[in-house]
Coordinates of C-alpha atoms in Angstrom, one line a residue:
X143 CA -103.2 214.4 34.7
X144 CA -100.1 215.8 35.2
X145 CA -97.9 216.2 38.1
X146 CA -97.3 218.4 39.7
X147 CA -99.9 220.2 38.0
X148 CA -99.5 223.3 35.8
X149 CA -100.1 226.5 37.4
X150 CA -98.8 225.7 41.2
X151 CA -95.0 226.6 41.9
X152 CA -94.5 223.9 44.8
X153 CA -92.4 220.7 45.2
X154 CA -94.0 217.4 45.0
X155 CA -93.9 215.0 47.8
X156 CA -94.9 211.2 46.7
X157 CA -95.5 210.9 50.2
X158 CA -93.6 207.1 51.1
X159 CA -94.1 205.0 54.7
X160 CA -92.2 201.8 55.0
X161 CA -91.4 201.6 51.7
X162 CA -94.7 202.2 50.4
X163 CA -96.6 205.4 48.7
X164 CA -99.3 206.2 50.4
X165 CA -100.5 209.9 48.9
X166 CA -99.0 213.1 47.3
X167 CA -98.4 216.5 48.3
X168 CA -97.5 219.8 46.7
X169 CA -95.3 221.4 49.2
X170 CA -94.4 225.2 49.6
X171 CA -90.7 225.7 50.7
X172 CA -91.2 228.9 51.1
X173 CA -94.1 228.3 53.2
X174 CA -92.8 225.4 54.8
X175 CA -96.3 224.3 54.3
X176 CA -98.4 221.8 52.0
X177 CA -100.3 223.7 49.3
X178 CA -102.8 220.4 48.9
X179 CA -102.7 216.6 49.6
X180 CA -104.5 214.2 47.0
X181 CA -105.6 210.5 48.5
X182 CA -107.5 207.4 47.7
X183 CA -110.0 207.0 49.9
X184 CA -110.6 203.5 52.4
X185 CA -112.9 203.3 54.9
X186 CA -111.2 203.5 58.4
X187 CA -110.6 200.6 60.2
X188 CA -109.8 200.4 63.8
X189 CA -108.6 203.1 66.3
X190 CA -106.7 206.2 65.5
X191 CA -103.2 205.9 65.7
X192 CA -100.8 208.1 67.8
X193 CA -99.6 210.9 66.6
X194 CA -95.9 210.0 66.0
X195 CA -95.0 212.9 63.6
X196 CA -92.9 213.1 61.0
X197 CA -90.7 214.9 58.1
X198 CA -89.6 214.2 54.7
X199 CA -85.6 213.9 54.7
X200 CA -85.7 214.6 50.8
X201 CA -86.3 218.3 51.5
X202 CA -83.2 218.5 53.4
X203 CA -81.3 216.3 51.3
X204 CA -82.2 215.7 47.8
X205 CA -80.4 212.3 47.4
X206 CA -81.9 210.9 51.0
X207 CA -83.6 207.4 51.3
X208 CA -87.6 208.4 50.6
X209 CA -89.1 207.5 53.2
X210 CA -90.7 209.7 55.7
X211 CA -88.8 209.7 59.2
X212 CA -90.6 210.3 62.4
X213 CA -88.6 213.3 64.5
X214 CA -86.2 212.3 66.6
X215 CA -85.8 213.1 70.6
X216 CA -84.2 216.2 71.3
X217 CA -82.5 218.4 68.6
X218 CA -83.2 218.1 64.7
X219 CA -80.9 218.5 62.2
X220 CA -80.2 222.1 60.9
X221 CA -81.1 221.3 57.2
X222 CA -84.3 219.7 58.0
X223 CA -85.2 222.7 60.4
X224 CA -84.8 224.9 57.3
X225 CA -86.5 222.9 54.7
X226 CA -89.8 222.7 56.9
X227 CA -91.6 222.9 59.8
X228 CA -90.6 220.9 62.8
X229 CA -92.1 220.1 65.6
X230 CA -91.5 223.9 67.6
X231 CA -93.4 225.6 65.2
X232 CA -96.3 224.6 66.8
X233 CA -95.2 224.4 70.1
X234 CA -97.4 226.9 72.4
X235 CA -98.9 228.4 69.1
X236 CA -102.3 229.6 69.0
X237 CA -102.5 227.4 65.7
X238 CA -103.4 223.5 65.8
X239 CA -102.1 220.9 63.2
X240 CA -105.0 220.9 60.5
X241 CA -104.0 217.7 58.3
X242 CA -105.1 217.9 55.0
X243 CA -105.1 214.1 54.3
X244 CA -106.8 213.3 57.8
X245 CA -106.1 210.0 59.3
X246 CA -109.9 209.0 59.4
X247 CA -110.2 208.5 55.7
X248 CA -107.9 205.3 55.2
X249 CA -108.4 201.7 56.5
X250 CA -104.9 200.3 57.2
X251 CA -102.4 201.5 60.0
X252 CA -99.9 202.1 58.2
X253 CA -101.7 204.6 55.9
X254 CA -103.6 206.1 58.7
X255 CA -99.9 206.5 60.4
X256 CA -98.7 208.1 57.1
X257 CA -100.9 211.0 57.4
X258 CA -98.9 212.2 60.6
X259 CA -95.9 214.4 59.1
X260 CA -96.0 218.0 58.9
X261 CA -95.9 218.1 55.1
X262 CA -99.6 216.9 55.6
X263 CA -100.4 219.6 57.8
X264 CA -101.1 223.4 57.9
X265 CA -101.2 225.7 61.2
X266 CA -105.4 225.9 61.5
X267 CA -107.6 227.6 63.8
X268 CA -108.0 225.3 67.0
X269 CA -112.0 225.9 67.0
X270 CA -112.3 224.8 63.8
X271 CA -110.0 221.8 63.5
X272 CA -112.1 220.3 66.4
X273 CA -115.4 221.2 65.8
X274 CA -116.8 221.7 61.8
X275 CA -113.5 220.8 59.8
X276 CA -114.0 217.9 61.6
X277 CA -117.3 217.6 61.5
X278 CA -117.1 217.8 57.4
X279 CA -114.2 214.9 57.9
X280 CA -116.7 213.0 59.1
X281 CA -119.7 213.8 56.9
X282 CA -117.7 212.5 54.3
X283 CA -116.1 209.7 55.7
X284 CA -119.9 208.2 56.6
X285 CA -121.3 209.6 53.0
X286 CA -118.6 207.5 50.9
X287 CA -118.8 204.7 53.3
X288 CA -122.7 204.4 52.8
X289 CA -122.9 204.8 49.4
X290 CA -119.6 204.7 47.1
X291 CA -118.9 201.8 45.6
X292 CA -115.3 201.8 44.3
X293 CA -112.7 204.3 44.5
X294 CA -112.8 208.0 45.8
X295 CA -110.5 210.5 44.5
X296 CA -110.0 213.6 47.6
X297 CA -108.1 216.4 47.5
X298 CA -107.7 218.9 50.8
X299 CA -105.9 222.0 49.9
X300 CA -105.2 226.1 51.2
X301 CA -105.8 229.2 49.7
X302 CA -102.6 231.6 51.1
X303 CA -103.7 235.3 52.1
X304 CA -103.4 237.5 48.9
X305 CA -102.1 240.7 51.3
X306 CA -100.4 240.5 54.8
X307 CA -99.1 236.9 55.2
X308 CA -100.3 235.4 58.7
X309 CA -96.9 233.1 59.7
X310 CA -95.8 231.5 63.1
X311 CA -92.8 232.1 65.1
X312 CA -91.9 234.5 63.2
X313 CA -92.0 233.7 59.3
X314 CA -91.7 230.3 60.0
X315 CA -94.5 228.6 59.0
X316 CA -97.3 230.2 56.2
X317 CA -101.0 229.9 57.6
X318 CA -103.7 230.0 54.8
X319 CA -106.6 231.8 54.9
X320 CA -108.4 229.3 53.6
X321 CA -109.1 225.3 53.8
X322 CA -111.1 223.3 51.1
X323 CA -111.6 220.1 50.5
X324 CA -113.0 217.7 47.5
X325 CA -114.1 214.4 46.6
X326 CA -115.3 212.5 43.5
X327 CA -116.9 209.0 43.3
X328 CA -117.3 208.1 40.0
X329 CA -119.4 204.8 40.9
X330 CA -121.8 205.3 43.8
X331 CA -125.4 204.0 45.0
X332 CA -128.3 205.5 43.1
X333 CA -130.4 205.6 46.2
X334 CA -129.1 208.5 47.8
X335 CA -131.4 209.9 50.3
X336 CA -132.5 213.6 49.5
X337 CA -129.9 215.3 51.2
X338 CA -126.8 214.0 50.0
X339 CA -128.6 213.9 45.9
X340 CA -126.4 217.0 45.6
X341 CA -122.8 215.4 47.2
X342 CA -122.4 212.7 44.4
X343 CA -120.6 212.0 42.3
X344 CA -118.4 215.4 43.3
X345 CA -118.7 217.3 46.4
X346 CA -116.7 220.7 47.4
X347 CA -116.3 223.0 50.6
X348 CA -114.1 225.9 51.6
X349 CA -114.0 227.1 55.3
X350 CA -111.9 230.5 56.5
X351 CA -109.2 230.5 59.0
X352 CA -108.7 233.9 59.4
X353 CA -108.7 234.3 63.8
X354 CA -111.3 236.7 62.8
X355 CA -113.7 234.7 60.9
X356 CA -116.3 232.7 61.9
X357 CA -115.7 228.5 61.4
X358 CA -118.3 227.9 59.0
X359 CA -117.7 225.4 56.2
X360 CA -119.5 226.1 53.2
X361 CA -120.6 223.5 50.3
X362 CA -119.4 224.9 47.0

């Protein structure tokens, strides 16, 4: 596989916390919003950690240290304002932070504290970050848990509006129309119980985020 993949105009982010990669993005400048984030799956271990946010100094500065930086108090730098979203993009919006590599699908802190920067996350309908995105989050975290037995491959990404552009404050930040997400297990328990025979080894669903749409999430 290549990457970035052919097809998607989008900068790649090998997304690095404490010196370590942890996952990888395709990020939208223009958008000043992830496109899709691609992740091993580990089983969480121990409690979620605060949500410490961060951004990616390389898309302010190109030749800048590649590790993700959590924002600092007060002001942020000019450049890093317009390379991405910050922090006041979200503030008082009627948008929550919808990660697309969630925290509950990785076992070690550090990976779980990874997922925390806004080139993870997309501006997503409150009702459905909280109720069945994250309902499907968890469907899959206790499906792969139960009964895949060595790596899973995920990949969370957006479909943008094809005609009027929904942004926030003002063209700042892009919010997609859509939200999918999919996994594949190549090696996984044979005794699935009947209703999850049709969710290995590959599994899809797509969910609208349009304020007018309902929240259902749909298998594809």
């Amino acid at each position: 596989m290549s990457w970035p993949p052919k097809g998607l105009a989008g900068t790649p982010i090998c997304q690095r916390y404490i010196n370590q990669y942890r996952f990888a993005t395709l990020y939208s400048r223009p958008r000043r919003s992830p496109l899709f984030s691609a992740y091993l799956y580990t089983a969480p271990a121990g409690k979620r950690p605060p949500a410490s946010w961060k951004y990616e100094p390389q898309l302010a500065y190109p030749g800048a240290d590649g590790n993700m930086i959590t924002f600092p108090p007060g002001p942020v730098d000019q450049n890093v304002v317009d390379s991405q979203a910050v922090e006041m993009d979200y503030t008082h919006s009627t948008y929550s932070r919808g990660h697309l590599n969630p925290s509950l699908h990785h076992q070690s802190h550090e990976d779980r504290s990874a997922t925390f920067t806004l080139t993870n996350v997309v501006p997503q309908k409150e009702g459905s970050n909280e109720g069945p995105w994250k309902d499907l989050e968890q469907i899959v975290n206790k499906a792969l848990v139960a009964y895949c037995l060595g790596r899973a491959y995920v990949v969370t990404g957006i479909i943008p509006y094809q005609t009027e552009e929904h942004w926030l404050k003002n063209h700042r930040v892009a919010v997609p129309e859509y939200l999918w997400s999919a996994y594949c297990c190549p090696n996984y328990n044979n005794s699935l119980p009947k209703e999850l025979k049709d969710t290995f080894p590959t599994y899809a669903a797509i969910g609208r985020n349009d304020p007018n749409s309902t929240e259902e999430i749909v298998a594809c």
